[in-house]
């Protein structure tokens, strides 16, 4: 008779999704059925449930690293990481995502152990309210980092972003969405420091024709996404977007989200002007709803 351990990983994970993932239960199931083959794990914390419920702990994170040697992606939602040092996370991680999580001031500060997460290639910081310039500067320790996503990190300043990107010149993908930063200042920092960037996605708040023009001639840029929620009088027209994009030799994807244009007409103009590009015009994506609620 087949046991749970004989089932495909996808089926086991589907079963797990219906269970209460308190740390003790979660760890027992992982250790017994999937520890050695687990490559990706998504966990929901109990940040909004008060202090009486169990939280993620440094011991649990260290055990995860020891028992799951092939874990490459860790996605945490609504977790209180203020007492979980980054040094306790599995050293095999290549992708780390934090959604609606709390971190301490010391969590990513510059000057800490440079050998932490030596393989980390991608970090997503989505609605992490404590994240600020000092944390951003701490990312420079991750020499393998190639992809950075900042979503709603409203404490990051234009000065802080510029100073950090100067030391993160090896990034290949940058997304800056819903932050308290103007698009013009963000693009100026990118053009100064990220000459090898391949993918850019940003909210268009504060975007102007001169601001977009600083990307002209970017040698490695392959994908550009400009995201609403709405247009402003300074927003470049389709013709002005075409003019800038034609100077980007490797651009192959142009995506415009939530800019309130007539989709068919704007798409026709852009497709005609950029025949070498895949042009995508769509509504702005709905604000994500955390999956554990």
Short mmCIF file of C-alpha atoms in Angstrom, two decimals:
data_model
loop_
_atom_site.label_atom_id
_atom_site.label_comp_id
_atom_site.label_asym_id
_atom_site.label_seq_id
_atom_site.Cartn_x
_atom_site.Cartn_y
_atom_site.Cartn_z
CA UNK A 1 0.00 0.00 0.00
CA UNK A 2 1.31 3.43 -0.96
CA UNK A 3 2.20 5.82 1.86
CA UNK A 4 2.25 9.62 1.97
CA UNK A 5 5.97 9.55 1.27
CA UNK A 6 5.28 7.81 -2.07
CA UNK A 7 3.12 10.67 -3.38
CA UNK A 8 4.50 13.32 -5.76
CA UNK A 9 5.73 16.51 -4.10
CA UNK A 10 2.94 18.54 -5.72
CA UNK A 11 0.28 16.32 -4.12
CA UNK A 12 1.94 16.46 -0.70
CA UNK A 13 2.12 20.24 -0.86
CA UNK A 14 -1.56 20.39 -1.79
CA UNK A 15 -2.37 18.32 1.29
CA UNK A 16 -0.18 20.60 3.44
CA UNK A 17 -2.07 23.66 2.21
CA UNK A 18 -5.21 22.51 4.05
CA UNK A 19 -3.44 21.98 7.36
CA UNK A 20 -2.71 24.41 10.18
CA UNK A 21 0.96 25.18 9.62
CA UNK A 22 2.07 25.83 13.16
CA UNK A 23 5.86 25.47 13.41
CA UNK A 24 5.85 22.13 15.26
CA UNK A 25 3.36 20.52 12.84
CA UNK A 26 5.05 22.00 9.79
CA UNK A 27 8.49 20.81 10.84
CA UNK A 28 7.29 17.29 11.63
CA UNK A 29 5.74 16.91 8.18
CA UNK A 30 8.71 18.37 6.36
CA UNK A 31 11.24 16.26 8.22
CA UNK A 32 9.31 13.03 7.75
CA UNK A 33 8.22 13.34 4.13
CA UNK A 34 10.11 15.95 2.18
CA UNK A 35 13.24 17.19 3.94
CA UNK A 36 15.92 16.00 1.55
CA UNK A 37 14.09 16.87 -1.67
CA UNK A 38 12.47 20.16 -0.69
CA UNK A 39 13.61 23.05 -2.91
CA UNK A 40 10.95 25.71 -2.35
CA UNK A 41 8.92 26.55 0.77
CA UNK A 42 6.24 29.16 1.43
CA UNK A 43 5.31 29.88 5.04
CA UNK A 44 2.64 32.08 6.58
CA UNK A 45 3.36 33.56 9.98
CA UNK A 46 0.97 34.76 12.65
CA UNK A 47 1.95 38.43 12.79
CA UNK A 48 -1.63 39.67 13.00
CA UNK A 49 -2.81 37.02 15.45
CA UNK A 50 -1.37 38.44 18.65
CA UNK A 51 1.42 37.30 20.94
CA UNK A 52 -0.19 34.05 22.14
CA UNK A 53 0.41 32.10 18.96
CA UNK A 54 3.71 30.42 18.03
CA UNK A 55 6.08 32.42 15.84
CA UNK A 56 8.93 31.43 13.59
CA UNK A 57 12.11 31.00 15.60
CA UNK A 58 15.86 31.00 14.93
CA UNK A 59 15.96 27.33 15.96
CA UNK A 60 13.36 26.42 13.36
CA UNK A 61 15.22 28.31 10.62
CA UNK A 62 18.53 26.66 11.53
CA UNK A 63 16.89 23.22 11.59
CA UNK A 64 15.36 23.95 8.19
CA UNK A 65 18.83 24.61 6.80
CA UNK A 66 20.27 21.46 8.34
CA UNK A 67 17.47 19.09 7.37
CA UNK A 68 16.65 20.54 3.95
CA UNK A 69 20.02 20.79 2.18
CA UNK A 70 18.46 21.48 -1.23
CA UNK A 71 16.21 24.37 -0.18
CA UNK A 72 16.67 27.20 -2.68
CA UNK A 73 13.59 29.39 -2.28
CA UNK A 74 12.00 30.61 0.97
CA UNK A 75 8.89 32.80 0.86
CA UNK A 76 7.62 34.21 4.16
CA UNK A 77 4.25 35.95 4.62
CA UNK A 78 3.13 37.88 7.68
CA UNK A 79 6.05 36.66 9.79
CA UNK A 80 7.63 38.39 12.76
CA UNK A 81 11.35 38.16 12.02
CA UNK A 82 12.39 40.72 14.62
CA UNK A 83 13.88 37.93 16.76
CA UNK A 84 15.01 35.77 13.83
CA UNK A 85 18.47 36.93 12.71
CA UNK A 86 19.28 36.66 9.04
CA UNK A 87 22.26 34.49 10.02
CA UNK A 88 19.83 31.72 11.01
CA UNK A 89 18.34 31.38 7.51
CA UNK A 90 19.41 28.37 5.39
CA UNK A 91 22.70 29.17 3.64
CA UNK A 92 21.55 27.35 0.49
CA UNK A 93 18.91 29.98 -0.37
CA UNK A 94 19.00 31.55 -3.81
CA UNK A 95 15.65 33.38 -3.47
CA UNK A 96 14.24 35.05 -0.36
CA UNK A 97 10.82 36.71 -0.36
CA UNK A 98 9.38 38.71 2.54
CA UNK A 99 5.73 39.76 2.27
CA UNK A 100 4.14 41.84 5.06
CA UNK A 101 6.88 40.82 7.48
CA UNK A 102 8.45 42.62 10.42
CA UNK A 103 12.23 42.87 10.68
CA UNK A 104 14.50 44.46 13.26
CA UNK A 105 16.76 47.45 12.68
CA UNK A 106 19.77 45.14 12.84
CA UNK A 107 18.40 42.59 10.37
CA UNK A 108 20.27 43.68 7.25
CA UNK A 109 22.65 46.29 8.55
CA UNK A 110 25.94 46.87 6.81
CA UNK A 111 29.03 45.49 8.50
CA UNK A 112 27.56 42.16 9.57
CA UNK A 113 28.96 38.77 8.57
CA UNK A 114 29.64 38.98 4.79
CA UNK A 115 29.38 35.19 4.43
CA UNK A 116 25.64 35.11 5.20
CA UNK A 117 23.53 33.69 2.35
CA UNK A 118 26.46 33.43 -0.09
CA UNK A 119 24.27 32.07 -2.92
CA UNK A 120 21.42 34.59 -2.66
CA UNK A 121 20.48 35.79 -6.16
CA UNK A 122 17.01 37.30 -5.64
CA UNK A 123 15.38 39.16 -2.76
CA UNK A 124 11.79 40.43 -2.70
CA UNK A 125 10.79 42.98 -0.05
CA UNK A 126 7.05 43.53 -0.30
CA UNK A 127 5.27 45.65 2.31
CA UNK A 128 8.05 45.35 4.88
CA UNK A 129 7.35 48.56 6.82
CA UNK A 130 10.61 48.70 8.77
CA UNK A 131 12.80 48.43 5.66
CA UNK A 132 14.80 51.62 5.15
CA UNK A 133 17.98 53.04 3.61
CA UNK A 134 20.26 51.34 6.13
CA UNK A 135 18.80 47.94 5.28
CA UNK A 136 19.12 48.64 1.57
CA UNK A 137 22.80 49.45 2.00
CA UNK A 138 23.19 46.14 3.82
CA UNK A 139 22.22 44.26 0.66
CA UNK A 140 25.63 45.05 -0.79
CA UNK A 141 27.05 42.12 1.18
CA UNK A 142 25.26 39.67 -1.16
CA UNK A 143 27.74 39.45 -4.01
CA UNK A 144 25.62 36.90 -5.91
CA UNK A 145 22.54 39.16 -5.85
CA UNK A 146 21.15 39.83 -9.32
CA UNK A 147 17.46 40.58 -8.72
CA UNK A 148 15.94 43.11 -6.29
CA UNK A 149 12.24 43.85 -5.83
CA UNK A 150 11.08 46.73 -3.60
CA UNK A 151 7.32 46.93 -3.13
CA UNK A 152 5.78 49.51 -0.82
CA UNK A 153 9.03 50.09 1.08
CA UNK A 154 8.07 53.68 1.80
CA UNK A 155 11.00 54.44 4.13
CA UNK A 156 13.54 54.12 1.31
CA UNK A 157 14.61 57.56 0.10
CA UNK A 158 15.91 58.74 -3.27
CA UNK A 159 19.31 59.44 -1.73
CA UNK A 160 19.42 56.01 -0.13
CA UNK A 161 18.47 54.22 -3.35
CA UNK A 162 21.08 56.09 -5.36
CA UNK A 163 23.84 55.36 -2.84
CA UNK A 164 22.94 51.67 -2.67
CA UNK A 165 22.64 51.12 -6.42
CA UNK A 166 26.11 52.55 -6.81
CA UNK A 167 27.36 49.49 -4.90
CA UNK A 168 24.87 47.09 -6.48
CA UNK A 169 26.03 47.72 -10.04
CA UNK A 170 25.86 43.99 -10.81
CA UNK A 171 22.03 43.86 -10.54
CA UNK A 172 20.28 42.51 -13.65
CA UNK A 173 16.68 43.04 -12.53
CA UNK A 174 15.21 45.89 -10.48
CA UNK A 175 11.57 46.49 -9.56
CA UNK A 176 10.49 49.58 -7.59
CA UNK A 177 6.74 49.56 -7.04
CA UNK A 178 4.53 51.67 -4.80
CA UNK A 179 7.42 53.30 -2.96
CA UNK A 180 7.72 56.97 -1.99
CA UNK A 181 10.12 57.60 -4.88
CA UNK A 182 9.63 59.47 -8.12
CA UNK A 183 10.10 57.47 -11.29
CA UNK A 184 12.44 60.13 -12.69
CA UNK A 185 14.84 59.90 -9.74
CA UNK A 186 14.75 56.09 -9.81
CA UNK A 187 15.55 55.95 -13.53
CA UNK A 188 18.34 58.48 -13.09
CA UNK A 189 19.97 56.27 -10.45
CA UNK A 190 19.53 53.21 -12.66
CA UNK A 191 21.11 54.94 -15.66
CA UNK A 192 24.07 56.03 -13.55
CA UNK A 193 24.84 52.78 -11.78
CA UNK A 194 23.11 49.77 -13.41
CA UNK A 195 24.46 49.74 -16.93
CA UNK A 196 24.06 45.95 -17.15
CA UNK A 197 20.44 45.83 -15.95
CA UNK A 198 18.24 43.63 -18.13
CA UNK A 199 14.79 44.10 -16.61
CA UNK A 200 13.16 47.20 -15.07
CA UNK A 201 9.68 47.48 -13.60
CA UNK A 202 8.56 50.62 -11.80
CA UNK A 203 5.57 52.70 -10.81
CA UNK A 204 5.25 55.74 -13.08
CA UNK A 205 4.55 58.30 -10.35
CA UNK A 206 6.61 61.34 -11.28
CA UNK A 207 7.64 60.02 -14.70
CA UNK A 208 8.35 62.64 -17.37
CA UNK A 209 9.83 62.67 -20.86
CA UNK A 210 13.27 63.82 -19.59
CA UNK A 211 13.10 61.12 -16.92
CA UNK A 212 12.47 58.35 -19.42
CA UNK A 213 15.14 59.70 -21.75
CA UNK A 214 17.92 58.89 -19.27
CA UNK A 215 17.45 55.23 -20.23
CA UNK A 216 18.30 55.94 -23.85
CA UNK A 217 21.18 53.81 -25.02
CA UNK A 218 21.02 51.38 -22.09
CA UNK A 219 23.06 48.56 -23.62
CA UNK A 220 21.61 45.48 -21.87
CA UNK A 221 17.99 46.42 -21.15
CA UNK A 222 15.65 43.70 -22.50
CA UNK A 223 12.38 44.32 -20.65
CA UNK A 224 10.77 47.57 -19.47
CA UNK A 225 7.50 47.72 -17.54
CA UNK A 226 5.82 51.00 -16.59
CA UNK A 227 3.02 50.52 -14.09
CA UNK A 228 0.13 52.81 -13.08
CA UNK A 229 -2.15 53.37 -11.16
CA UNK A 230 -2.83 56.42 -13.31
CA UNK A 231 -1.38 58.80 -15.84
CA UNK A 232 -0.13 62.30 -15.09
CA UNK A 233 0.17 65.30 -17.43
CA UNK A 234 3.94 64.79 -17.53
CA UNK A 235 3.64 61.14 -18.60
CA UNK A 236 5.34 60.46 -21.96
CA UNK A 237 3.05 59.88 -24.91
CA UNK A 238 3.25 56.68 -27.01
CA UNK A 239 5.35 58.54 -29.60
CA UNK A 240 7.78 59.74 -26.92
CA UNK A 241 8.03 56.26 -25.45
CA UNK A 242 8.82 54.91 -28.91
CA UNK A 243 11.53 57.52 -29.40
CA UNK A 244 13.32 56.47 -26.22
CA UNK A 245 12.84 52.73 -26.70
CA UNK A 246 14.33 52.80 -30.20
CA UNK A 247 17.67 53.75 -28.66
CA UNK A 248 17.75 50.61 -26.49
CA UNK A 249 19.45 47.99 -28.70
CA UNK A 250 18.36 44.86 -26.80
CA UNK A 251 14.84 45.87 -25.75
CA UNK A 252 12.42 43.06 -26.59
CA UNK A 253 9.50 43.56 -24.16
CA UNK A 254 7.61 46.75 -23.38
CA UNK A 255 4.77 46.42 -20.87
CA UNK A 256 2.41 49.20 -19.81
CA UNK A 257 0.06 48.53 -16.93
CA UNK A 258 -2.83 50.63 -15.70
CA UNK A 259 -2.05 53.78 -17.67
CA UNK A 260 -5.68 54.37 -18.71
CA UNK A 261 -4.86 54.45 -22.40
CA UNK A 262 -7.16 53.16 -25.10
CA UNK A 263 -5.57 49.73 -25.24
CA UNK A 264 -6.10 48.98 -28.92
CA UNK A 265 -5.06 52.39 -30.24
CA UNK A 266 -2.02 52.75 -27.99
CA UNK A 267 -1.00 49.18 -28.71
CA UNK A 268 -1.30 49.75 -32.46
CA UNK A 269 0.91 52.86 -32.31
CA UNK A 270 3.52 51.19 -30.12
CA UNK A 271 3.59 47.96 -32.14
CA UNK A 272 4.08 49.87 -35.36
CA UNK A 273 6.83 52.00 -33.86
CA UNK A 274 8.57 49.09 -32.11
CA UNK A 275 8.26 46.11 -34.48
CA UNK A 276 11.09 44.26 -32.73
CA UNK A 277 9.32 44.37 -29.34
CA UNK A 278 6.53 42.44 -27.69
CA UNK A 279 4.16 45.22 -26.58
CA UNK A 280 1.79 44.41 -23.72
CA UNK A 281 -0.90 46.81 -22.51
CA UNK A 282 -3.05 45.69 -19.62
CA UNK A 283 -4.89 46.87 -16.57
CA UNK A 284 -2.95 47.46 -13.39
CA UNK A 285 -2.74 44.21 -11.40
CA UNK A 286 -4.97 44.01 -8.36
CA UNK A 287 -3.29 44.56 -5.05
CA UNK A 288 -2.16 41.17 -3.83
CA UNK A 289 -4.09 39.47 -1.06
CA UNK A 290 -1.90 37.46 1.24
CA UNK A 291 -2.64 33.82 0.51
CA UNK A 292 -3.04 32.64 4.10
CA UNK A 293 -6.00 34.92 4.93
#
